[in-house]
């Protein structure tokens, strides 16, 4: 419509700002809405027409990704007034492609959580049912996409934070291979696991966004040199003869029966499209929660040491310099972040390091081995994205372990560093969306996107929208 001049850039973004005005009080998806910034940008963009598919496209960005001149809070009091002096690589690439930033979306503080309830500012609601969480930590991005408050959004995924909220909100969420997308400007939580990725309404948009944000970046030493396939070009919808592995460990007792049912139906559908279904094993799956929560908290305790009131962010003064550190951190961090700093500090401390951190690092190699073995037999792996559908707000906040266990289906993917996408595969009897996780080998995003596309085209799930 932009290319055909049926709609102007201003009209398009204005429509989304109107939508945000109308529904964001209900979803609480945004932390910052950047209307003035967007219209200034549109004035510039309108003068330089472009053929780029993202030209003039209004997107939202998770509030742990630095945007120059626009507040980036990580939904934490410690960064409540932080305005980054630089642009993250992903948003710089989006700017070059001509996108329009609508605003920054809510998250669990510092991306630590699975429900967006630990934001210091507001609790995001699931657009399908206001008494349920949208998942997390990219709950704001997933809810904004599902409620039509933006065309698509960026999230970040350390242990499931793109895929789980996408699953809970009935949208598409992709976590790329570790290293595929630059982390420069993503506020670090657990650096060896963090990846940025797209949350979209359909698979094609996911491929389109991934194309723009991917690629080597010398400002992130862990970004990969791998060449970029044509992600949208790989969407043929043909999966004949492709081998799909179904790991036994993901269909056990802890998985809700309605979720299992939807995933099994999806497997049947995929088989009917000409794919071959193979039963496989990922034997170390049961250790994913323990391994992840030691590594992620250890890295977090180290990464979050930088918030001390000295260079940027909140400063609460005190008598001595050390009082200032203590007061700032005591006031600035919320309960879950403090819990993780303590867990991580403990796991890294002398005397415990070998028993916890080192052991978890050793265990991590087993997840890599599990996937390497599996990908000798199959091209793609299918699992549920989550063990249940969106839970009620407040249901798990009193019991952190229960919250951590909710991540069981997504964590091994981050530990191994492989890519995975979540797409809608049905609804439970309460009308809540169910997600299908499609996992690929290293740098095989093109393959999982095509598998997701083939399935998406053969079903109607994406057409159902929340009534909000
Ligand atoms: N839910 C997981 C956690 O709490 C994952 C978070 C994430 O991927 N950022 O750590």
XYZ file of C-alpha atoms and ligand atoms in Angstrom:
478
model
C 0.000 0.000 0.000
C 2.923 2.339 0.676
C 4.518 1.512 -2.673
C 1.213 2.024 -4.474
C 0.701 5.297 -2.572
C -2.600 4.008 -1.220
C -1.453 5.019 2.220
C 1.091 7.597 3.366
C 3.716 6.832 5.978
C 2.008 9.280 8.292
C -1.400 7.661 7.900
C 0.019 4.218 8.545
C 1.837 5.100 11.760
C -1.055 7.319 12.908
C -3.388 4.323 12.635
C -1.136 2.376 14.982
C -0.835 5.257 17.444
C -4.642 5.457 17.491
C -4.793 1.744 18.169
C -2.226 2.107 20.983
C -4.308 4.965 22.475
C -7.343 2.726 22.341
C -6.048 -0.571 23.717
C -2.769 -0.061 25.549
C -4.561 0.780 28.802
C -5.869 -2.773 28.620
C -2.760 -4.617 27.406
C -0.118 -2.447 29.121
C 2.274 -3.572 26.391
C 4.313 -0.366 26.056
C 6.661 1.319 28.508
C 7.340 4.274 26.207
C 5.334 5.437 23.196
C 7.577 7.583 20.984
C 5.065 9.534 18.912
C 7.030 12.775 18.358
C 10.161 10.851 17.481
C 8.168 8.762 14.985
C 6.617 11.748 13.235
C 9.969 13.543 12.964
C 11.365 10.405 11.432
C 8.447 10.125 9.009
C 9.105 13.694 7.797
C 12.640 12.666 6.875
C 11.630 9.281 5.428
C 8.864 10.750 3.275
C 11.475 12.744 1.365
C 13.582 9.713 0.523
C 11.354 7.046 -1.064
C 12.757 3.545 -0.913
C 11.996 0.079 -2.228
C 13.028 -1.561 1.041
C 10.208 -3.800 2.316
C 10.566 -2.206 5.757
C 10.298 1.352 4.453
C 7.819 3.196 6.658
C 6.829 0.068 8.584
C 5.868 0.781 12.213
C 7.511 -1.588 14.687
C 7.916 -1.867 18.449
C 11.171 -2.746 20.216
C 11.669 -4.490 23.542
C 12.892 -2.035 26.146
C 16.228 -3.762 26.736
C 17.475 -2.860 23.241
C 19.247 0.505 23.125
C 17.655 3.214 21.010
C 19.636 6.448 20.783
C 17.723 9.344 22.308
C 14.798 7.162 23.420
C 14.582 5.848 26.984
C 15.717 2.241 27.447
C 14.685 1.134 30.921
C 14.835 -2.687 30.955
C 11.629 -2.183 32.986
C 13.883 -1.494 35.966
C 13.977 1.411 38.405
C 17.754 1.422 38.105
C 17.484 2.496 34.438
C 14.182 4.374 34.727
C 15.601 7.569 33.208
C 18.373 6.101 31.078
C 18.596 7.535 27.556
C 21.204 5.613 25.533
C 23.827 7.763 23.801
C 24.132 5.123 21.062
C 22.002 2.910 18.834
C 22.004 -0.911 19.008
C 23.126 -2.685 15.847
C 19.687 -4.196 15.229
C 17.836 -0.887 15.456
C 20.543 0.818 13.393
C 19.945 -1.791 10.686
C 16.192 -1.234 10.961
C 16.713 2.532 10.691
C 18.767 2.023 7.545
C 15.927 -0.104 6.175
C 13.491 2.740 6.866
C 11.440 1.469 9.817
C 9.429 3.686 12.153
C 9.805 3.098 15.894
C 6.419 3.283 17.630
C 7.790 2.731 21.112
C 9.490 0.455 23.593
C 7.738 -2.573 25.056
C 7.463 -3.917 28.571
C 9.463 -6.876 29.904
C 10.284 -8.694 33.091
C 12.958 -6.561 34.766
C 16.230 -7.134 32.862
C 14.450 -9.923 30.919
C 14.436 -12.169 33.976
C 11.111 -13.930 34.043
C 8.413 -15.736 32.135
C 5.355 -13.541 32.685
C 6.229 -9.816 32.425
C 4.948 -9.505 36.005
C 8.349 -8.499 37.367
C 8.437 -5.243 35.396
C 9.021 -2.343 37.792
C 6.358 -0.301 35.974
C 3.288 -2.260 34.907
C 1.982 -5.781 34.383
C 1.265 -6.604 30.750
C -1.986 -8.495 30.105
C -2.609 -11.226 27.571
C -4.768 -9.795 24.732
C -6.705 -13.092 24.597
C -7.704 -12.867 28.253
C -6.932 -9.936 30.572
C -6.559 -12.095 33.688
C -3.715 -14.063 32.119
C -0.061 -13.194 31.561
C 1.262 -12.708 28.036
C 4.309 -14.793 29.022
C 7.716 -13.246 29.217
C 10.094 -11.779 29.260
C 9.201 -10.210 25.882
C 5.541 -10.088 26.971
C 5.113 -6.459 25.908
C 6.310 -7.176 22.361
C 4.154 -10.303 21.985
C 1.049 -8.602 23.402
C 1.579 -5.526 21.180
C 1.795 -7.721 18.069
C -1.221 -9.832 19.061
C -3.333 -6.749 19.892
C -2.402 -5.047 16.611
C -0.552 -2.203 18.326
C 2.293 -2.604 15.819
C 2.998 -4.616 12.685
C 5.782 -6.579 14.360
C 8.282 -6.235 17.183
C 11.724 -7.232 18.379
C 12.245 -9.361 21.457
C 15.206 -11.028 23.118
C 15.530 -14.669 24.091
C 17.937 -15.990 26.731
C 15.910 -19.040 27.752
C 12.656 -18.708 25.828
C 11.688 -15.051 26.114
C 10.703 -14.703 22.451
C 9.133 -18.127 21.882
C 7.155 -18.523 25.117
C 5.316 -15.156 24.929
C 4.754 -15.698 21.187
C 3.173 -19.034 22.066
C 0.995 -17.542 24.828
C -0.176 -14.677 22.608
C -0.798 -16.688 19.433
C 1.908 -15.044 17.304
C 5.184 -16.087 15.655
C 8.475 -15.765 17.570
C 11.939 -16.659 16.279
C 15.126 -17.131 18.283
C 18.026 -17.182 15.829
C 21.215 -19.254 16.167
C 23.519 -17.786 18.815
C 25.747 -15.378 16.892
C 23.397 -14.841 13.939
C 22.225 -11.458 15.228
C 24.501 -8.888 16.855
C 23.992 -8.309 20.574
C 25.610 -4.865 20.427
C 23.258 -2.564 22.297
C 21.206 -5.349 23.841
C 21.452 -4.854 27.602
C 23.265 -7.994 28.754
C 21.492 -10.537 30.949
C 23.368 -13.813 30.247
C 25.730 -13.009 27.398
C 26.425 -16.576 26.296
C 22.690 -17.191 25.796
C 21.122 -13.857 24.778
C 19.844 -13.428 21.199
C 17.560 -10.833 19.610
C 14.803 -11.967 17.256
C 11.503 -10.991 15.609
C 7.961 -11.410 16.960
C 5.493 -11.203 14.085
C 1.980 -12.073 12.945
C 3.181 -14.546 10.337
C 6.220 -16.463 9.132
C 6.923 -14.261 6.107
C 7.302 -11.161 8.293
C 9.626 -13.151 10.539
C 11.877 -14.010 7.571
C 11.789 -10.418 6.384
C 12.844 -8.996 9.733
C 15.493 -11.645 10.323
C 17.046 -10.754 6.971
C 17.461 -7.154 8.051
C 18.762 -7.657 11.591
C 21.167 -10.574 10.933
C 24.810 -10.566 9.995
C 28.316 -10.194 11.324
C 29.069 -7.129 13.431
C 32.568 -6.295 14.529
C 31.154 -4.606 17.626
C 29.963 -7.997 18.937
C 32.851 -10.445 19.159
C 30.440 -13.388 19.396
C 28.590 -12.515 16.204
C 29.084 -15.114 13.482
C 30.822 -14.748 10.136
C 28.349 -17.152 8.511
C 26.878 -15.966 5.208
C 23.210 -14.989 5.075
C 20.747 -17.108 3.121
C 17.786 -15.486 1.411
C 15.259 -16.106 4.189
C 12.131 -14.962 2.373
C 13.310 -16.710 -0.791
C 13.516 -19.994 1.109
C 9.772 -19.951 1.845
C 8.695 -22.430 -0.811
C 6.211 -24.279 1.385
C 7.651 -27.544 0.107
C 8.626 -29.964 2.894
C 8.311 -33.225 0.980
C 10.844 -35.761 2.209
C 12.079 -33.490 5.020
C 12.754 -35.471 8.197
C 11.041 -34.172 11.342
C 12.180 -35.576 14.700
C 9.762 -35.863 17.619
C 11.677 -36.120 20.923
C 9.996 -38.426 23.417
C 11.181 -36.312 26.368
C 8.887 -33.429 25.385
C 5.682 -35.429 25.612
C 5.881 -36.578 29.226
C 3.683 -36.055 32.296
C 4.431 -32.366 32.903
C 2.972 -31.336 29.563
C -0.709 -30.338 29.536
C -2.875 -32.847 27.651
C -4.545 -30.223 25.457
C -1.129 -28.843 24.469
C 0.034 -32.363 23.587
C -3.093 -32.923 21.542
C -2.579 -29.734 19.487
C 1.086 -30.540 18.858
C 0.273 -34.119 17.851
C -2.333 -32.850 15.401
C 0.268 -30.479 13.968
C 2.644 -33.409 13.515
C -0.071 -35.295 11.602
C -0.662 -32.266 9.417
C 3.055 -31.946 8.688
C 3.196 -35.633 7.795
C 0.279 -35.149 5.400
C 2.337 -32.475 3.631
C 4.847 -35.153 2.655
C 7.324 -34.916 5.531
C 8.792 -37.958 7.245
C 8.221 -38.254 10.991
C 10.949 -39.895 13.086
C 10.948 -40.568 16.835
C 14.120 -39.306 18.487
C 15.613 -38.647 21.911
C 17.122 -35.598 23.565
C 18.166 -37.466 26.704
C 19.434 -34.555 28.806
C 16.260 -32.468 28.589
C 15.394 -33.037 32.265
C 18.581 -31.209 33.333
C 17.868 -28.071 31.313
C 16.202 -26.082 34.093
C 18.967 -26.792 36.634
C 21.767 -26.102 34.151
C 20.221 -22.942 32.745
C 19.354 -21.381 36.093
C 22.931 -21.777 37.316
C 24.572 -20.415 34.168
C 22.085 -17.614 33.539
C 22.166 -16.360 37.129
C 25.982 -16.575 37.254
C 26.344 -14.498 34.129
C 23.652 -12.099 35.337
C 25.392 -11.530 38.662
C 28.518 -10.543 36.780
C 26.768 -8.444 34.097
C 24.679 -6.528 36.611
C 27.707 -5.506 38.668
C 27.942 -2.435 36.408
C 24.844 -0.831 37.963
C 26.486 0.930 40.854
C 25.227 4.489 40.534
C 28.558 5.761 39.186
C 28.397 6.122 35.411
C 24.720 6.035 34.562
C 21.308 5.083 35.835
C 19.878 5.615 39.279
C 22.099 6.990 42.048
C 21.042 6.917 45.687
C 23.703 8.700 47.689
C 25.067 7.578 51.036
C 27.655 8.540 53.652
C 30.515 6.649 52.073
C 31.098 5.506 48.492
C 30.191 1.940 49.456
C 26.902 3.159 50.955
C 26.100 4.753 47.632
C 26.650 1.418 45.854
C 24.515 -0.425 48.369
C 21.700 2.115 48.470
C 21.555 2.360 44.687
C 21.344 -1.378 44.188
C 18.961 -1.919 47.097
C 16.549 0.696 45.755
C 17.114 0.131 42.039
C 16.685 -3.627 41.645
C 13.472 -5.591 42.146
C 13.026 -8.874 44.038
C 13.605 -11.302 41.162
C 16.741 -9.525 39.965
C 18.132 -9.509 43.514
C 17.332 -13.203 43.869
C 19.268 -13.964 40.690
C 22.252 -11.835 41.647
C 22.448 -13.740 44.927
C 22.031 -17.167 43.287
C 24.654 -16.344 40.676
C 27.118 -14.866 43.154
C 26.776 -18.004 45.249
C 27.310 -20.344 42.274
C 30.457 -18.425 41.288
C 31.961 -18.061 44.737
C 35.146 -19.847 45.659
C 34.389 -23.235 47.155
C 31.124 -23.577 45.227
C 32.348 -22.717 41.740
C 33.401 -26.300 40.891
C 30.243 -27.841 42.254
C 27.829 -25.475 40.522
C 29.136 -23.197 37.779
C 31.750 -25.598 36.408
C 29.384 -28.545 36.619
C 26.713 -26.596 34.749
C 29.244 -25.644 32.059
C 30.068 -29.337 31.674
C 26.391 -30.227 31.520
C 25.940 -27.602 28.820
C 28.169 -29.617 26.459
C 25.687 -32.491 26.750
C 22.854 -30.391 25.331
C 25.066 -29.504 22.386
C 25.813 -33.208 21.944
C 22.109 -34.121 22.181
C 21.233 -31.780 19.314
C 24.259 -32.752 17.213
C 23.308 -36.415 17.504
C 19.664 -35.699 16.718
C 20.532 -33.635 13.646
C 22.489 -36.578 12.225
C 19.129 -38.341 11.954
C 16.651 -35.553 11.216
C 16.489 -32.106 9.587
C 14.110 -30.498 12.018
C 12.816 -31.123 15.551
C 9.282 -30.448 16.745
C 8.141 -29.936 20.362
C 5.542 -27.939 22.267
C 6.871 -24.406 22.982
C 5.473 -24.442 26.502
C 4.145 -27.098 28.886
C 0.810 -25.253 29.229
C -1.094 -22.277 27.835
C -0.932 -18.774 29.361
C -1.263 -18.956 33.143
C -3.190 -16.524 35.333
C -1.606 -13.321 36.587
C -0.316 -13.953 40.114
C -0.480 -17.733 39.755
C 3.266 -18.349 39.943
C 4.701 -15.180 41.458
C 4.895 -16.615 44.980
C 6.826 -19.682 43.837
C 9.928 -18.852 41.742
C 10.709 -22.533 41.146
C 7.288 -23.095 39.602
C 7.955 -20.116 37.332
C 11.390 -21.513 36.352
C 9.928 -24.954 35.565
C 7.617 -23.324 33.038
C 10.689 -22.834 30.793
C 11.384 -26.546 30.377
C 10.640 -26.721 26.629
C 12.689 -23.706 25.526
C 15.907 -23.740 27.611
C 17.934 -26.505 25.894
C 17.724 -24.594 22.633
C 19.580 -21.640 24.198
C 22.049 -23.876 26.027
C 22.993 -25.500 22.707
C 22.729 -22.251 20.716
C 20.516 -23.644 17.933
C 17.665 -21.654 16.314
C 13.950 -22.240 16.986
C 10.638 -20.685 16.061
C 7.248 -20.828 17.778
C 4.096 -20.674 15.681
C 0.414 -21.057 16.602
C -0.882 -24.637 16.352
C -4.322 -24.448 17.969
C -6.309 -23.350 21.004
C -7.160 -25.029 24.297
C -10.705 -25.358 25.634
C -10.413 -21.964 27.364
C -9.674 -20.365 23.991
C -5.985 -19.742 24.725
C -3.402 -20.187 21.942
C -1.013 -23.151 21.844
C 2.482 -22.872 20.313
C 4.465 -25.324 18.223
C 8.246 -25.122 18.558
C 10.265 -25.916 15.440
C 13.982 -26.338 16.162
C 16.735 -26.360 13.529
C 20.424 -27.126 13.237
C 22.974 -24.310 13.643
C 22.341 -21.509 11.116
C 19.426 -23.397 9.522
C 16.911 -20.593 10.096
C 15.933 -20.865 6.432
C 14.849 -24.464 7.015
C 12.786 -23.846 10.140
C 11.196 -20.801 8.532
C 10.173 -22.889 5.530
C 8.849 -25.682 7.745
C 6.884 -23.133 9.767
C 5.624 -21.542 6.569
C 4.480 -24.854 5.095
C 2.518 -25.632 8.259
C 1.131 -22.100 8.607
C -0.177 -22.135 5.030
C -2.000 -25.421 5.644
C -3.928 -24.283 8.751
C -6.124 -21.353 9.769
C -4.822 -20.598 13.272
C -3.159 -17.294 12.426
C -6.445 -15.931 11.131
C -8.093 -16.053 14.562
C -7.520 -12.761 16.383
C -8.179 -11.745 19.991
C -11.378 -9.777 20.531
C -9.640 -6.856 22.285
N 12.215 -17.272 31.560
C 13.637 -17.364 31.485
C 14.267 -16.648 32.655
O 13.548 -16.221 33.462
C 14.119 -16.826 30.185
C 14.210 -15.353 30.122
C 14.709 -14.854 28.806
O 14.756 -15.603 27.825
N 15.132 -13.608 28.801
O 15.443 -16.502 32.768
